[in-house]
PDB file of C-alpha atoms in Angstrom:
ATOM      1  CA  MET A   1     100.413  48.458  93.057  1.00  0.00           C
ATOM      2  CA  SER A   2      98.008  49.109  90.206  1.00  0.00           C
ATOM      3  CA  GLU A   3      99.034  50.815  86.963  1.00  0.00           C
ATOM      4  CA  GLN A   4      96.685  53.734  87.731  1.00  0.00           C
ATOM      5  CA  VAL A   5      98.366  54.398  91.097  1.00  0.00           C
ATOM      6  CA  LYS A   6     101.816  54.210  89.495  1.00  0.00           C
ATOM      7  CA  LYS A   7     100.791  56.717  86.811  1.00  0.00           C
ATOM      8  CA  THR A   8      99.346  59.095  89.414  1.00  0.00           C
ATOM      9  CA  GLU A   9     102.482  58.927  91.565  1.00  0.00           C
ATOM     10  CA  SER A  10     104.624  59.429  88.492  1.00  0.00           C
ATOM     11  CA  LYS A  11     102.665  62.561  87.546  1.00  0.00           C
ATOM     12  CA  LYS A  12     103.106  64.021  91.033  1.00  0.00           C
ATOM     13  CA  THR A  13     106.867  63.599  90.988  1.00  0.00           C
ATOM     14  CA  ASP A  14     107.133  64.795  87.396  1.00  0.00           C
ATOM     15  CA  LYS A  15     105.612  68.147  88.381  1.00  0.00           C
ATOM     16  CA  GLU A  16     108.034  68.838  91.232  1.00  0.00           C
ATOM     17  CA  PRO A  17     111.090  69.371  88.996  1.00  0.00           C
ATOM     18  CA  CYS A  18     109.090  71.865  86.917  1.00  0.00           C
ATOM     19  CA  LYS A  19     108.112  73.821  90.022  1.00  0.00           C
ATOM     20  CA  ASN A  20     111.737  73.941  91.156  1.00  0.00           C
ATOM     21  CA  VAL A  21     112.884  75.120  87.737  1.00  0.00           C
ATOM     22  CA  TYR A  22     110.229  77.854  87.720  1.00  0.00           C
ATOM     23  CA  ASP A  23     111.258  78.952  91.222  1.00  0.00           C
ATOM     24  CA  GLU A  24     114.869  79.212  90.086  1.00  0.00           C
ATOM     25  CA  LEU A  25     113.913  81.189  86.984  1.00  0.00           C
ATOM     26  CA  ALA A  26     111.812  83.567  89.113  1.00  0.00           C
ATOM     27  CA  GLU A  27     114.834  84.565  91.219  1.00  0.00           C
ATOM     28  CA  PRO A  28     116.667  87.733  90.217  1.00  0.00           C
ATOM     29  CA  GLN A  29     120.391  86.980  90.046  1.00  0.00           C
ATOM     30  CA  ASN A  30     121.544  89.784  92.332  1.00  0.00           C
ATOM     31  CA  ALA A  31     118.890  89.776  95.063  1.00  0.00           C
ATOM     32  CA  ASP A  32     120.451  89.443  98.520  1.00  0.00           C
ATOM     33  CA  VAL A  33     117.558  87.850 100.396  1.00  0.00           C
ATOM     34  CA  PRO A  34     117.309  85.552 103.443  1.00  0.00           C
ATOM     35  CA  GLN A  35     115.952  82.471 101.659  1.00  0.00           C
ATOM     36  CA  ASP A  36     116.535  80.231 104.701  1.00  0.00           C
ATOM     37  CA  HIS A  37     114.577  82.434 107.123  1.00  0.00           C
ATOM     38  CA  THR A  38     111.136  81.147 108.129  1.00  0.00           C
ATOM     39  CA  LEU A  39     109.503  84.500 107.303  1.00  0.00           C
ATOM     40  CA  TRP A  40     110.973  84.737 103.801  1.00  0.00           C
ATOM     41  CA  PRO A  41     108.394  82.631 101.886  1.00  0.00           C
ATOM     42  CA  VAL A  42     105.531  84.783 103.206  1.00  0.00           C
ATOM     43  CA  MET A  43     107.472  87.980 102.568  1.00  0.00           C
ATOM     44  CA  LEU A  44     108.296  86.837  99.030  1.00  0.00           C
ATOM     45  CA  THR A  45     104.630  86.148  98.332  1.00  0.00           C
ATOM     46  CA  ALA A  46     103.770  89.655  99.561  1.00  0.00           C
ATOM     47  CA  LEU A  47     106.484  91.286  97.419  1.00  0.00           C
ATOM     48  CA  ARG A  48     105.292  89.396  94.353  1.00  0.00           C
ATOM     49  CA  GLU A  49     101.888  91.050  94.761  1.00  0.00           C
ATOM     50  CA  ILE A  50     103.377  94.507  94.081  1.00  0.00           C
ATOM     51  CA  TYR A  51     103.584  95.500  90.432  1.00  0.00           C
ATOM     52  CA  ASP A  52     105.346  98.362  88.743  1.00  0.00           C
ATOM     53  CA  PRO A  53     102.419 100.312  87.249  1.00  0.00           C
ATOM     54  CA  GLU A  54     104.227 100.802  83.928  1.00  0.00           C
ATOM     55  CA  ILE A  55     105.556  97.248  83.540  1.00  0.00           C
ATOM     56  CA  PRO A  56     103.296  94.204  84.027  1.00  0.00           C
ATOM     57  CA  VAL A  57     105.827  92.331  86.196  1.00  0.00           C
ATOM     58  CA  ASN A  58     106.067  92.186  89.989  1.00  0.00           C
ATOM     59  CA  ILE A  59     108.827  94.235  91.602  1.00  0.00           C
ATOM     60  CA  TYR A  60     110.702  91.197  92.917  1.00  0.00           C
ATOM     61  CA  GLU A  61     111.081  89.435  89.571  1.00  0.00           C
ATOM     62  CA  LEU A  62     111.708  92.801  87.926  1.00  0.00           C
ATOM     63  CA  GLY A  63     114.876  92.958  90.047  1.00  0.00           C
ATOM     64  CA  LEU A  64     113.942  96.079  92.007  1.00  0.00           C
ATOM     65  CA  ILE A  65     114.529  94.419  95.382  1.00  0.00           C
ATOM     66  CA  TYR A  66     118.275  94.477  95.985  1.00  0.00           C
ATOM     67  CA  ALA A  67     118.406  93.270  99.593  1.00  0.00           C
ATOM     68  CA  VAL A  68     116.191  92.186 102.461  1.00  0.00           C
ATOM     69  CA  LYS A  69     117.606  91.902 105.969  1.00  0.00           C
ATOM     70  CA  ILE A  70     115.603  90.340 108.777  1.00  0.00           C
ATOM     71  CA  ALA A  71     116.824  91.276 112.261  1.00  0.00           C
ATOM     72  CA  GLU A  72     117.011  88.843 115.151  1.00  0.00           C
ATOM     73  CA  GLU A  73     113.717  88.268 116.905  1.00  0.00           C
ATOM     74  CA  LYS A  74     112.935  90.734 119.682  1.00  0.00           C
ATOM     75  CA  ASP A  75     109.693  90.544 121.665  1.00  0.00           C
ATOM     76  CA  GLY A  76     108.276  88.037 119.183  1.00  0.00           C
ATOM     77  CA  VAL A  77     108.864  90.106 116.038  1.00  0.00           C
ATOM     78  CA  HIS A  78     111.620  90.706 113.506  1.00  0.00           C
ATOM     79  CA  ASP A  79     112.383  94.152 112.140  1.00  0.00           C
ATOM     80  CA  VAL A  80     112.988  94.200 108.394  1.00  0.00           C
ATOM     81  CA  GLU A  81     115.193  96.374 106.193  1.00  0.00           C
ATOM     82  CA  VAL A  82     114.624  96.493 102.446  1.00  0.00           C
ATOM     83  CA  LYS A  83     116.961  98.107  99.940  1.00  0.00           C
ATOM     84  CA  MET A  84     115.352  98.568  96.566  1.00  0.00           C
ATOM     85  CA  THR A  85     115.612 100.667  93.465  1.00  0.00           C
ATOM     86  CA  LEU A  86     113.336 101.883  90.710  1.00  0.00           C
ATOM     87  CA  THR A  87     113.590 101.404  86.968  1.00  0.00           C
ATOM     88  CA  SER A  88     114.571 105.074  86.629  1.00  0.00           C
ATOM     89  CA  PRO A  89     115.010 108.108  88.895  1.00  0.00           C
ATOM     90  CA  GLY A  90     112.080 109.747  87.106  1.00  0.00           C
ATOM     91  CA  CYS A  91     109.711 106.905  87.992  1.00  0.00           C
ATOM     92  CA  PRO A  92     106.253 108.428  88.578  1.00  0.00           C
ATOM     93  CA  VAL A  93     105.655 106.282  91.692  1.00  0.00           C
ATOM     94  CA  ALA A  94     109.052 106.955  93.289  1.00  0.00           C
ATOM     95  CA  GLN A  95     107.414 108.483  96.361  1.00  0.00           C
ATOM     96  CA  GLU A  96     104.762 105.785  96.673  1.00  0.00           C
ATOM     97  CA  MET A  97     106.518 102.476  96.030  1.00  0.00           C
ATOM     98  CA  PRO A  98     108.438 102.296  99.354  1.00  0.00           C
ATOM     99  CA  GLY A  99     105.089 102.657 101.118  1.00  0.00           C
ATOM    100  CA  TRP A 100     103.642  99.840  99.007  1.00  0.00           C
ATOM    101  CA  VAL A 101     106.502  97.556 100.062  1.00  0.00           C
ATOM    102  CA  GLN A 102     106.152  98.544 103.691  1.00  0.00           C
ATOM    103  CA  GLY A 103     102.386  98.067 103.531  1.00  0.00           C
ATOM    104  CA  ALA A 104     102.807  94.578 102.050  1.00  0.00           C
ATOM    105  CA  LEU A 105     105.276  93.404 104.713  1.00  0.00           C
ATOM    106  CA  LEU A 106     103.883  94.998 107.888  1.00  0.00           C
ATOM    107  CA  PRO A 107     100.757  92.788 108.131  1.00  0.00           C
ATOM    108  CA  ILE A 108     102.825  89.577 108.151  1.00  0.00           C
ATOM    109  CA  ASP A 109     102.786  87.809 111.514  1.00  0.00           C
ATOM    110  CA  GLY A 110     106.231  88.045 113.058  1.00  0.00           C
ATOM    111  CA  VAL A 111     107.235  91.254 111.252  1.00  0.00           C
ATOM    112  CA  GLY A 112     107.864  94.341 113.388  1.00  0.00           C
ATOM    113  CA  GLU A 113     109.093  97.578 111.869  1.00  0.00           C
ATOM    114  CA  VAL A 114     109.805  97.756 108.142  1.00  0.00           C
ATOM    115  CA  ASP A 115     112.331 100.235 106.771  1.00  0.00           C
ATOM    116  CA  VAL A 116     112.423 100.618 102.980  1.00  0.00           C
ATOM    117  CA  GLU A 117     115.287 102.544 101.405  1.00  0.00           C
ATOM    118  CA  ILE A 118     115.554 103.527  97.750  1.00  0.00           C
ATOM    119  CA  VAL A 119     119.116 103.157  96.460  1.00  0.00           C
ATOM    120  CA  TRP A 120     120.539 104.065  93.060  1.00  0.00           C
ATOM    121  CA  ASP A 121     123.784 102.117  93.179  1.00  0.00           C
ATOM    122  CA  PRO A 122     124.003  99.950  91.249  1.00  0.00           C
ATOM    123  CA  PRO A 123     121.625 101.490  88.740  1.00  0.00           C
ATOM    124  CA  TRP A 124     118.842  99.155  87.642  1.00  0.00           C
ATOM    125  CA  SER A 125     119.090  97.562  84.207  1.00  0.00           C
ATOM    126  CA  PRO A 126     116.994  94.927  82.421  1.00  0.00           C
ATOM    127  CA  ALA A 127     119.809  92.431  83.046  1.00  0.00           C
ATOM    128  CA  MET A 128     118.757  92.423  86.720  1.00  0.00           C
ATOM    129  CA  MET A 129     115.381  90.871  85.949  1.00  0.00           C
ATOM    130  CA  ALA A 130     114.599  87.258  86.722  1.00  0.00           C
ATOM    131  CA  GLU A 131     114.326  85.028  83.668  1.00  0.00           C
ATOM    132  CA  THR A 132     110.554  84.796  84.182  1.00  0.00           C
ATOM    133  CA  ALA A 133     110.265  88.584  83.917  1.00  0.00           C
ATOM    134  CA  LYS A 134     112.329  88.619  80.732  1.00  0.00           C
ATOM    135  CA  MET A 135     110.059  85.945  79.266  1.00  0.00           C
ATOM    136  CA  GLN A 136     106.905  87.870  80.226  1.00  0.00           C
ATOM    137  CA  LEU A 137     108.255  90.979  78.511  1.00  0.00           C
ATOM    138  CA  ASN A 138     109.726  89.121  75.493  1.00  0.00           C
ATOM    139  CA  MET A 139     113.163  90.437  76.414  1.00  0.00           C
ATOM    140  CA  PHE A 140     115.613  87.685  75.634  1.00  0.00           C
ATOM    141  CA  MET A 141     119.219  88.566  76.339  1.00  0.00           C
TER     142      MET A 141
END
């Protein structure tokens, strides 16, 4: 095997640990999500496209998604329940954000109905953010 090939292979494997570390840092500590479900990676990508309009961080890494439940498949689709919160009860998009989440998840192949519920317990705090969100906002705790 040539030196060039060895260097290229080494670079590929060197990047994988970094990706895994980033993925771990991008996970909010308290999110109850079905990481082993086949639909979850696509759903996660969709949730990461939704941003709080006042904070330049996506709602997943911000820690606003408390739980996602994916029901057993029925007629080729899975119904989804999302429990989420907002940064404060006075959030100006309180009425709109559940619709944004529903609108992001409904187009995914294999997703049936999507029910999004706003919950206030436990109340959101910056400690619920993923490490990546804290770094983006220069909030080191």
